[in-house]
């Protein structure tokens, strides 16, 4: 990002507060940041905050007093225009070419790549009008940052949260590094949990959210790969055009989809938390409450990783994961050898902020011969970059 000229256009959403962190991260990475704000954005965060962090005056109007802040010059100056947060209203204006504020005026003048990080409430995000505007903006070649899932400012829970500043920076870095080092490569990724049915209403599952695997899929896709993401039950919906998501529920379904897609894969990253056992018999009707205890007989599920490890041909590369709670290095190194991985990513539930559901993770990459690399606690987007960099280094 060093020396890159970034216009950060902030529009009027509560997520505007994240713009401060975004400016700070971009400046720290060596970028020159020019902030633009719509008048309503200034209700959520002050221009003073953002100009202090960017070390530049913030423009909030095309004409302010006697000054004309040339939207044309700004549009030509930038290496990238980042609209974050982008409200439903701003998406509509950009999609329709309405330029009644400095953000939409600069957008129409910009010749550089445009990155849009939407932020809004879940019903606004799902409204056909918004979906149509997003489609239209994508058809203009604009890049969309996926929205997050979680609690929204309204108190509702769902999709619509702005991507975290770290994710936006990682996305931009991937773009600018012009690291299309996986162009022409097919990458298979497993992610998320599996659910093993007990009866039509109950299942055995685990706490995986799919965040780690989706971040890896997005990093590979940003670097040119054609990614097949075999995703267990997860609320996430990756949006990168380079990702084809195959949704599955059980270990058996994940196994079948993975074996099918491994055939054409150059690289596989197995980050899913797959059930090791499933009920031996699935009741066709809801099991009724009887007696004080109940026993469910379990049988082994197929081990996807071990099967792919056996199928691996010359030139195919497999990265495995190990989620441990004790004897971490020893367990991970046994899995590395037993499942024929090229390297394994160890995360331990002993580390605060690591593992299931967090937006962060702390990993150790373990190679054959016990050579290892320890990493700090980072956002899952940054962890994904570290893992993909390691694959790139080894696959060449
Ligand atoms: O989804 P998140 O909330 O972001 O959390 C991420 C994560 C914690 C799930 C992820 O970082 C992780 O550690 N994934 C692997 C979890 C796991 O089940 O590890 P394991 O040590 O039990 O399995 C070892 C390897 O074999 C893994 O690559 C696993 O995908 C694979 N496996 C396991 C069993 C099985 N039946 N089939 C498999 O392919």
GROMACS .gro file of C-alpha atoms and ligand atoms in nm:
model
  435
    1UNK     CA    1   0.000   0.000   0.000
    2UNK     CA    2   0.305   0.227   0.025
    3UNK     CA    3   0.246   0.546  -0.175
    4UNK     CA    4  -0.099   0.437  -0.294
    5UNK     CA    5  -0.346   0.724  -0.323
    6UNK     CA    6  -0.673   0.617  -0.168
    7UNK     CA    7  -0.996   0.815  -0.158
    8UNK     CA    8  -1.206   0.700   0.134
    9UNK     CA    9  -1.566   0.808   0.079
   10UNK     CA   10  -1.772   0.788   0.397
   11UNK     CA   11  -2.151   0.796   0.378
   12UNK     CA   12  -2.414   0.834   0.648
   13UNK     CA   13  -2.431   0.509   0.840
   14UNK     CA   14  -2.362   0.428   1.203
   15UNK     CA   15  -2.074   0.217   1.067
   16UNK     CA   16  -1.903   0.550   0.979
   17UNK     CA   17  -1.727   0.520   1.315
   18UNK     CA   18  -1.522   0.236   1.163
   19UNK     CA   19  -1.382   0.485   0.909
   20UNK     CA   20  -1.145   0.614   1.178
   21UNK     CA   21  -0.983   0.273   1.216
   22UNK     CA   22  -0.979   0.226   0.839
   23UNK     CA   23  -0.794   0.556   0.785
   24UNK     CA   24  -0.548   0.468   1.061
   25UNK     CA   25  -0.473   0.125   0.910
   26UNK     CA   26  -0.433   0.264   0.558
   27UNK     CA   27  -0.198   0.541   0.677
   28UNK     CA   28   0.000   0.288   0.880
   29UNK     CA   29   0.043   0.079   0.565
   30UNK     CA   30   0.194   0.383   0.389
   31UNK     CA   31  -0.107   0.495   0.184
   32UNK     CA   32  -0.200   0.858   0.121
   33UNK     CA   33  -0.564   0.894   0.222
   34UNK     CA   34  -0.806   1.163   0.109
   35UNK     CA   35  -1.134   1.144   0.298
   36UNK     CA   36  -1.463   1.258   0.146
   37UNK     CA   37  -1.783   1.263   0.349
   38UNK     CA   38  -2.146   1.308   0.261
   39UNK     CA   39  -2.318   1.568   0.480
   40UNK     CA   40  -2.507   1.293   0.667
   41UNK     CA   41  -2.180   1.105   0.739
   42UNK     CA   42  -2.064   1.412   0.934
   43UNK     CA   43  -2.355   1.350   1.174
   44UNK     CA   44  -2.196   1.017   1.272
   45UNK     CA   45  -1.825   1.106   1.291
   46UNK     CA   46  -1.659   1.444   1.270
   47UNK     CA   47  -1.445   1.554   0.974
   48UNK     CA   48  -1.194   1.668   1.237
   49UNK     CA   49  -1.138   1.310   1.354
   50UNK     CA   50  -1.078   1.185   1.002
   51UNK     CA   51  -0.864   1.481   0.894
   52UNK     CA   52  -0.647   1.438   1.205
   53UNK     CA   53  -0.593   1.071   1.124
   54UNK     CA   54  -0.542   1.123   0.749
   55UNK     CA   55  -0.336   1.442   0.799
   56UNK     CA   56  -0.537   1.606   0.518
   57UNK     CA   57  -0.845   1.829   0.508
   58UNK     CA   58  -1.166   1.632   0.464
   59UNK     CA   59  -1.399   1.740   0.183
   60UNK     CA   60  -1.770   1.732   0.257
   61UNK     CA   61  -1.903   1.937  -0.036
   62UNK     CA   62  -1.816   1.999  -0.401
   63UNK     CA   63  -1.844   2.371  -0.339
   64UNK     CA   64  -1.767   2.502   0.009
   65UNK     CA   65  -1.773   2.884   0.034
   66UNK     CA   66  -1.547   3.017  -0.242
   67UNK     CA   67  -1.368   2.682  -0.274
   68UNK     CA   68  -1.439   2.433  -0.549
   69UNK     CA   69  -1.317   2.089  -0.451
   70UNK     CA   70  -1.268   1.957  -0.802
   71UNK     CA   71  -1.435   1.618  -0.818
   72UNK     CA   72  -1.266   1.563  -1.154
   73UNK     CA   73  -0.915   1.618  -1.015
   74UNK     CA   74  -0.992   1.400  -0.715
   75UNK     CA   75  -1.131   1.127  -0.937
   76UNK     CA   76  -0.818   1.128  -1.152
   77UNK     CA   77  -0.577   1.156  -0.857
   78UNK     CA   78  -0.682   0.833  -0.683
   79UNK     CA   79  -0.540   0.484  -0.728
   80UNK     CA   80  -0.853   0.350  -0.560
   81UNK     CA   81  -1.186   0.485  -0.443
   82UNK     CA   82  -1.319   0.307  -0.136
   83UNK     CA   83  -1.680   0.378  -0.039
   84UNK     CA   84  -1.705   0.262   0.323
   85UNK     CA   85  -1.958   0.255   0.467
   86UNK     CA   86  -2.189   0.266   0.166
   87UNK     CA   87  -2.553   0.316   0.265
   88UNK     CA   88  -2.854   0.188   0.068
   89UNK     CA   89  -2.917   0.550  -0.034
   90UNK     CA   90  -2.561   0.596  -0.164
   91UNK     CA   91  -2.569   0.263  -0.351
   92UNK     CA   92  -2.888   0.381  -0.522
   93UNK     CA   93  -2.728   0.713  -0.618
   94UNK     CA   94  -2.409   0.552  -0.749
   95UNK     CA   95  -2.605   0.291  -0.943
   96UNK     CA   96  -2.824   0.559  -1.105
   97UNK     CA   97  -2.551   0.818  -1.165
   98UNK     CA   98  -2.710   1.079  -0.940
   99UNK     CA   99  -2.436   1.317  -0.833
  100UNK     CA  100  -2.576   1.552  -0.572
  101UNK     CA  101  -2.286   1.527  -0.325
  102UNK     CA  102  -1.907   1.507  -0.333
  103UNK     CA  103  -1.899   1.127  -0.299
  104UNK     CA  104  -2.129   1.056  -0.592
  105UNK     CA  105  -1.966   1.332  -0.802
  106UNK     CA  106  -1.617   1.189  -0.747
  107UNK     CA  107  -1.748   0.837  -0.812
  108UNK     CA  108  -1.870   0.940  -1.157
  109UNK     CA  109  -1.536   1.108  -1.236
  110UNK     CA  110  -1.312   0.829  -1.104
  111UNK     CA  111  -1.117   0.617  -1.349
  112UNK     CA  112  -0.958   0.406  -1.076
  113UNK     CA  113  -1.092   0.080  -0.933
  114UNK     CA  114  -1.383   0.131  -0.695
  115UNK     CA  115  -1.435  -0.077  -0.379
  116UNK     CA  116  -1.769  -0.064  -0.202
  117UNK     CA  117  -1.832  -0.181   0.156
  118UNK     CA  118  -2.209  -0.170   0.214
  119UNK     CA  119  -2.357  -0.117   0.561
  120UNK     CA  120  -2.726  -0.121   0.639
  121UNK     CA  121  -3.001  -0.303   0.821
  122UNK     CA  122  -3.082  -0.657   0.711
  123UNK     CA  123  -3.416  -0.582   0.543
  124UNK     CA  124  -3.266  -0.289   0.351
  125UNK     CA  125  -2.981  -0.516   0.237
  126UNK     CA  126  -3.223  -0.785   0.117
  127UNK     CA  127  -3.465  -0.545  -0.053
  128UNK     CA  128  -3.495  -0.610  -0.427
  129UNK     CA  129  -3.415  -0.241  -0.493
  130UNK     CA  130  -3.081  -0.272  -0.310
  131UNK     CA  131  -3.002  -0.608  -0.471
  132UNK     CA  132  -3.068  -0.457  -0.814
  133UNK     CA  133  -2.843  -0.159  -0.735
  134UNK     CA  134  -2.564  -0.391  -0.620
  135UNK     CA  135  -2.598  -0.598  -0.938
  136UNK     CA  136  -2.585  -0.283  -1.150
  137UNK     CA  137  -2.276  -0.152  -0.970
  138UNK     CA  138  -2.106  -0.490  -1.008
  139UNK     CA  139  -2.184  -0.484  -1.378
  140UNK     CA  140  -1.991  -0.152  -1.395
  141UNK     CA  141  -1.686  -0.344  -1.264
  142UNK     CA  142  -1.702  -0.214  -0.905
  143UNK     CA  143  -1.566  -0.449  -0.638
  144UNK     CA  144  -1.791  -0.533  -0.342
  145UNK     CA  145  -1.665  -0.620   0.004
  146UNK     CA  146  -1.890  -0.888   0.155
  147UNK     CA  147  -2.123  -0.766   0.429
  148UNK     CA  148  -2.090  -0.932   0.768
  149UNK     CA  149  -2.348  -1.122   0.968
  150UNK     CA  150  -2.424  -1.029   1.327
  151UNK     CA  151  -2.603  -0.788   1.556
  152UNK     CA  152  -2.694  -0.467   1.373
  153UNK     CA  153  -2.735  -0.119   1.518
  154UNK     CA  154  -3.115  -0.171   1.510
  155UNK     CA  155  -3.077  -0.466   1.747
  156UNK     CA  156  -3.181  -0.707   1.471
  157UNK     CA  157  -2.947  -0.991   1.385
  158UNK     CA  158  -2.862  -1.069   1.026
  159UNK     CA  159  -2.658  -0.964   0.725
  160UNK     CA  160  -2.571  -0.601   0.663
  161UNK     CA  161  -2.271  -0.518   0.883
  162UNK     CA  162  -1.988  -0.336   0.710
  163UNK     CA  163  -1.675  -0.546   0.653
  164UNK     CA  164  -1.420  -0.486   0.927
  165UNK     CA  165  -1.148  -0.229   0.846
  166UNK     CA  166  -0.883  -0.507   0.859
  167UNK     CA  167  -1.077  -0.703   0.597
  168UNK     CA  168  -1.105  -0.400   0.372
  169UNK     CA  169  -0.731  -0.333   0.397
  170UNK     CA  170  -0.649  -0.701   0.330
  171UNK     CA  171  -0.878  -0.692   0.024
  172UNK     CA  172  -0.706  -0.377  -0.107
  173UNK     CA  173  -0.361  -0.518  -0.041
  174UNK     CA  174  -0.451  -0.833  -0.233
  175UNK     CA  175  -0.567  -0.615  -0.520
  176UNK     CA  176  -0.264  -0.385  -0.528
  177UNK     CA  177  -0.010  -0.656  -0.479
  178UNK     CA  178  -0.145  -0.764  -0.815
  179UNK     CA  179  -0.070  -1.100  -0.672
  180UNK     CA  180  -0.258  -1.298  -0.926
  181UNK     CA  181  -0.030  -1.581  -0.818
  182UNK     CA  182  -0.316  -1.832  -0.822
  183UNK     CA  183  -0.451  -1.735  -1.161
  184UNK     CA  184  -0.548  -2.052  -1.352
  185UNK     CA  185  -0.544  -2.262  -1.032
  186UNK     CA  186  -0.844  -2.454  -0.901
  187UNK     CA  187  -0.870  -2.444  -0.524
  188UNK     CA  188  -1.100  -2.661  -0.312
  189UNK     CA  189  -1.182  -2.538   0.037
  190UNK     CA  190  -1.391  -2.708   0.306
  191UNK     CA  191  -1.531  -2.481   0.574
  192UNK     CA  192  -1.785  -2.458   0.853
  193UNK     CA  193  -1.940  -2.725   1.072
  194UNK     CA  194  -2.133  -3.038   0.980
  195UNK     CA  195  -2.469  -3.137   1.122
  196UNK     CA  196  -2.540  -3.507   1.175
  197UNK     CA  197  -2.910  -3.580   1.203
  198UNK     CA  198  -3.048  -3.770   1.502
  199UNK     CA  199  -3.410  -3.734   1.388
  200UNK     CA  200  -3.595  -3.479   1.171
  201UNK     CA  201  -3.552  -3.204   1.434
  202UNK     CA  202  -3.222  -3.275   1.613
  203UNK     CA  203  -2.862  -3.303   1.511
  204UNK     CA  204  -2.507  -3.332   1.645
  205UNK     CA  205  -2.308  -3.028   1.539
  206UNK     CA  206  -2.019  -2.806   1.648
  207UNK     CA  207  -1.937  -2.439   1.699
  208UNK     CA  208  -1.763  -2.361   1.369
  209UNK     CA  209  -1.897  -2.049   1.194
  210UNK     CA  210  -1.718  -2.094   0.862
  211UNK     CA  211  -1.534  -1.757   0.903
  212UNK     CA  212  -1.182  -1.901   0.874
  213UNK     CA  213  -1.256  -2.103   0.560
  214UNK     CA  214  -1.450  -1.822   0.394
  215UNK     CA  215  -1.159  -1.580   0.459
  216UNK     CA  216  -0.921  -1.829   0.293
  217UNK     CA  217  -1.159  -1.869  -0.003
  218UNK     CA  218  -1.175  -1.491  -0.044
  219UNK     CA  219  -0.798  -1.454  -0.032
  220UNK     CA  220  -0.743  -1.723  -0.298
  221UNK     CA  221  -1.017  -1.572  -0.516
  222UNK     CA  222  -0.869  -1.223  -0.482
  223UNK     CA  223  -0.541  -1.370  -0.608
  224UNK     CA  224  -0.696  -1.514  -0.922
  225UNK     CA  225  -0.793  -1.870  -0.821
  226UNK     CA  226  -1.116  -2.041  -0.921
  227UNK     CA  227  -1.237  -2.148  -0.578
  228UNK     CA  228  -1.489  -2.420  -0.492
  229UNK     CA  229  -1.598  -2.369  -0.134
  230UNK     CA  230  -1.771  -2.671   0.019
  231UNK     CA  231  -1.948  -2.502   0.306
  232UNK     CA  232  -2.130  -2.670   0.593
  233UNK     CA  233  -2.428  -2.502   0.762
  234UNK     CA  234  -2.308  -2.142   0.801
  235UNK     CA  235  -2.479  -1.805   0.788
  236UNK     CA  236  -2.202  -1.665   0.570
  237UNK     CA  237  -2.258  -1.601   0.202
  238UNK     CA  238  -1.931  -1.530   0.018
  239UNK     CA  239  -1.981  -1.290  -0.270
  240UNK     CA  240  -1.653  -1.291  -0.462
  241UNK     CA  241  -1.725  -1.388  -0.823
  242UNK     CA  242  -1.426  -1.627  -0.815
  243UNK     CA  243  -1.595  -1.841  -0.547
  244UNK     CA  244  -1.848  -2.114  -0.623
  245UNK     CA  245  -2.016  -2.219  -0.300
  246UNK     CA  246  -2.146  -2.574  -0.264
  247UNK     CA  247  -2.368  -2.592   0.045
  248UNK     CA  248  -2.376  -2.918   0.237
  249UNK     CA  249  -2.503  -3.027   0.575
  250UNK     CA  250  -2.355  -3.360   0.684
  251UNK     CA  251  -2.003  -3.506   0.681
  252UNK     CA  252  -2.120  -3.753   0.415
  253UNK     CA  253  -2.241  -3.471   0.187
  254UNK     CA  254  -1.919  -3.277   0.249
  255UNK     CA  255  -1.717  -3.589   0.169
  256UNK     CA  256  -1.905  -3.651  -0.158
  257UNK     CA  257  -1.874  -3.290  -0.276
  258UNK     CA  258  -1.505  -3.272  -0.177
  259UNK     CA  259  -1.409  -3.597  -0.350
  260UNK     CA  260  -1.590  -3.483  -0.664
  261UNK     CA  261  -1.418  -3.142  -0.675
  262UNK     CA  262  -1.075  -3.267  -0.565
  263UNK     CA  263  -1.043  -3.441  -0.901
  264UNK     CA  264  -0.985  -3.101  -1.071
  265UNK     CA  265  -0.821  -2.923  -0.778
  266UNK     CA  266  -0.461  -2.808  -0.774
  267UNK     CA  267  -0.483  -2.709  -0.408
  268UNK     CA  268  -0.715  -2.814  -0.123
  269UNK     CA  269  -0.746  -2.639   0.211
  270UNK     CA  270  -0.945  -2.841   0.465
  271UNK     CA  271  -1.058  -2.598   0.732
  272UNK     CA  272  -1.398  -2.756   0.806
  273UNK     CA  273  -1.481  -2.887   1.150
  274UNK     CA  274  -1.620  -3.223   1.038
  275UNK     CA  275  -1.804  -3.452   1.278
  276UNK     CA  276  -1.601  -3.765   1.344
  277UNK     CA  277  -1.909  -3.967   1.439
  278UNK     CA  278  -2.276  -3.960   1.341
  279UNK     CA  279  -2.584  -4.143   1.471
  280UNK     CA  280  -2.580  -4.497   1.334
  281UNK     CA  281  -2.956  -4.482   1.279
  282UNK     CA  282  -3.149  -4.166   1.200
  283UNK     CA  283  -3.504  -4.182   1.335
  284UNK     CA  284  -3.764  -4.104   1.072
  285UNK     CA  285  -4.001  -3.950   1.326
  286UNK     CA  286  -3.921  -3.710   1.608
  287UNK     CA  287  -3.792  -3.919   1.902
  288UNK     CA  288  -4.036  -3.901   2.192
  289UNK     CA  289  -3.925  -3.844   2.551
  290UNK     CA  290  -3.919  -4.181   2.733
  291UNK     CA  291  -3.735  -4.284   3.052
  292UNK     CA  292  -3.457  -4.094   3.233
  293UNK     CA  293  -3.177  -4.157   2.991
  294UNK     CA  294  -3.122  -4.234   2.630
  295UNK     CA  295  -2.833  -4.380   2.434
  296UNK     CA  296  -2.749  -4.292   2.076
  297UNK     CA  297  -2.519  -4.528   1.896
  298UNK     CA  298  -2.264  -4.346   1.683
  299UNK     CA  299  -2.067  -4.466   1.384
  300UNK     CA  300  -1.761  -4.315   1.216
  301UNK     CA  301  -1.805  -4.057   0.941
  302UNK     CA  302  -1.578  -4.065   0.637
  303UNK     CA  303  -1.251  -3.882   0.700
  304UNK     CA  304  -1.245  -3.637   0.410
  305UNK     CA  305  -0.890  -3.525   0.470
  306UNK     CA  306  -0.750  -3.878   0.495
  307UNK     CA  307  -0.937  -3.981   0.178
  308UNK     CA  308  -0.810  -3.682  -0.021
  309UNK     CA  309  -0.462  -3.747   0.121
  310UNK     CA  310  -0.479  -4.098  -0.028
  311UNK     CA  311  -0.617  -3.972  -0.361
  312UNK     CA  312  -0.350  -3.698  -0.389
  313UNK     CA  313  -0.169  -3.704  -0.723
  314UNK     CA  314   0.168  -3.556  -0.804
  315UNK     CA  315   0.128  -3.179  -0.828
  316UNK     CA  316  -0.173  -3.161  -0.594
  317UNK     CA  317  -0.121  -2.978  -0.266
  318UNK     CA  318  -0.323  -3.024   0.055
  319UNK     CA  319  -0.332  -2.796   0.359
  320UNK     CA  320  -0.497  -2.945   0.666
  321UNK     CA  321  -0.610  -2.789   0.991
  322UNK     CA  322  -0.584  -2.913   1.347
  323UNK     CA  323  -0.800  -2.775   1.624
  324UNK     CA  324  -0.654  -2.884   1.955
  325UNK     CA  325  -0.706  -2.833   2.325
  326UNK     CA  326  -0.395  -3.016   2.454
  327UNK     CA  327  -0.068  -3.168   2.329
  328UNK     CA  328  -0.115  -2.938   2.033
  329UNK     CA  329   0.211  -2.979   1.842
  330UNK     CA  330   0.226  -3.353   1.885
  331UNK     CA  331  -0.137  -3.406   1.775
  332UNK     CA  332  -0.100  -3.170   1.480
  333UNK     CA  333   0.220  -3.331   1.361
  334UNK     CA  334   0.057  -3.677   1.378
  335UNK     CA  335  -0.237  -3.552   1.167
  336UNK     CA  336   0.005  -3.390   0.919
  337UNK     CA  337   0.171  -3.726   0.852
  338UNK     CA  338  -0.134  -3.953   0.884
  339UNK     CA  339  -0.351  -3.750   0.646
  340UNK     CA  340  -0.070  -3.684   0.396
  341UNK     CA  341  -0.098  -3.303   0.420
  342UNK     CA  342   0.170  -3.076   0.271
  343UNK     CA  343   0.145  -2.859   0.579
  344UNK     CA  344  -0.096  -2.823   0.867
  345UNK     CA  345  -0.240  -2.514   1.034
  346UNK     CA  346  -0.269  -2.558   1.408
  347UNK     CA  347  -0.504  -2.349   1.619
  348UNK     CA  348  -0.557  -2.414   1.986
  349UNK     CA  349  -0.856  -2.339   2.204
  350UNK     CA  350  -0.600  -2.260   2.478
  351UNK     CA  351  -0.522  -1.933   2.298
  352UNK     CA  352  -0.761  -1.646   2.373
  353UNK     CA  353  -0.931  -1.522   2.057
  354UNK     CA  354  -0.842  -1.833   1.856
  355UNK     CA  355  -1.061  -2.099   1.697
  356UNK     CA  356  -1.438  -2.112   1.662
  357UNK     CA  357  -1.648  -1.813   1.571
  358UNK     CA  358  -1.402  -1.537   1.669
  359UNK     CA  359  -1.311  -1.281   1.404
  360UNK     CA  360  -0.950  -1.353   1.501
  361UNK     CA  361  -0.725  -1.657   1.510
  362UNK     CA  362  -0.376  -1.750   1.626
  363UNK     CA  363  -0.204  -2.016   1.423
  364UNK     CA  364   0.112  -2.218   1.391
  365UNK     CA  365   0.203  -2.358   1.050
  366UNK     CA  366   0.369  -2.695   1.088
  367UNK     CA  367   0.573  -2.854   0.810
  368UNK     CA  368   0.714  -3.201   0.771
  369UNK     CA  369   1.027  -3.246   0.982
  370UNK     CA  370   0.865  -3.033   1.257
  371UNK     CA  371   0.972  -2.703   1.098
  372UNK     CA  372   0.721  -2.449   1.223
  373UNK     CA  373   0.612  -2.086   1.197
  374UNK     CA  374   0.425  -1.921   1.483
  375UNK     CA  375   0.199  -1.625   1.411
  376UNK     CA  376   0.045  -1.362   1.639
  377UNK     CA  377  -0.326  -1.325   1.706
  378UNK     CA  378  -0.465  -1.158   1.391
  379UNK     CA  379  -0.795  -1.105   1.212
  380UNK     CA  380  -0.907  -1.412   1.016
  381UNK     CA  381  -0.859  -1.211   0.694
  382UNK     CA  382  -0.491  -1.158   0.784
  383UNK     CA  383  -0.449  -1.520   0.894
  384UNK     CA  384  -0.589  -1.624   0.555
  385UNK     CA  385  -0.325  -1.407   0.384
  386UNK     CA  386  -0.048  -1.577   0.587
  387UNK     CA  387  -0.176  -1.924   0.493
  388UNK     CA  388  -0.218  -1.838   0.124
  389UNK     CA  389   0.128  -1.673   0.116
  390UNK     CA  390   0.275  -1.996   0.254
  391UNK     CA  391   0.099  -2.202  -0.015
  392UNK     CA  392   0.224  -1.957  -0.278
  393UNK     CA  393   0.581  -1.987  -0.152
  394UNK     CA  394   0.570  -2.367  -0.170
  395UNK     CA  395   0.362  -2.417  -0.485
  396UNK     CA  396   0.574  -2.158  -0.664
  397LIG     O1  397  -1.525  -2.177   1.129
  397LIG     P1  398  -1.465  -2.086   1.234
  397LIG     O2  399  -1.563  -2.049   1.341
  397LIG     O3  400  -1.396  -1.966   1.174
  397LIG     O4  401  -1.351  -2.170   1.310
  397LIG     C1  402  -1.238  -2.212   1.240
  397LIG     C2  403  -1.193  -2.352   1.285
  397LIG     C3  404  -1.158  -2.351   1.430
  397LIG     C4  405  -1.307  -2.454   1.260
  397LIG     C5  406  -1.070  -2.390   1.195
  397LIG     O5  407  -0.968  -2.297   1.216
  397LIG     C6  408  -1.019  -2.529   1.225
  397LIG     O6  409  -0.938  -2.552   1.312
  397LIG     N1  410  -1.068  -2.630   1.147
  397LIG     C7  411  -1.040  -2.773   1.169
  397LIG     C8  412  -1.124  -2.823   1.280
  397LIG     C9  413  -1.109  -2.972   1.303
  397LIG     O7  414  -1.209  -3.040   1.300
  397LIG     O8  415  -0.986  -3.015   1.319
  397LIG     P2  416  -0.948  -3.171   1.347
  397LIG     O9  417  -0.819  -3.161   1.418
  397LIG    O10  418  -1.058  -3.245   1.414
  397LIG    O11  419  -0.933  -3.232   1.202
  397LIG    C10  420  -0.807  -3.243   1.135
  397LIG    C11  421  -0.825  -3.220   0.986
  397LIG    O12  422  -0.902  -3.326   0.929
  397LIG    C12  423  -0.896  -3.091   0.948
  397LIG    O13  424  -0.836  -3.042   0.831
  397LIG    C13  425  -1.040  -3.136   0.923
  397LIG    O14  426  -1.105  -3.051   0.828
  397LIG    C14  427  -1.017  -3.274   0.865
  397LIG     N2  428  -1.125  -3.372   0.885
  397LIG    C15  429  -1.157  -3.416   1.011
  397LIG    C16  430  -1.254  -3.514   1.027
  397LIG    C17  431  -1.320  -3.565   0.912
  397LIG     N3  432  -1.416  -3.658   0.924
  397LIG     N4  433  -1.289  -3.519   0.792
  397LIG    C18  434  -1.193  -3.423   0.776
  397LIG    O15  435  -1.165  -3.380   0.663
   0.00000   0.00000   0.00000
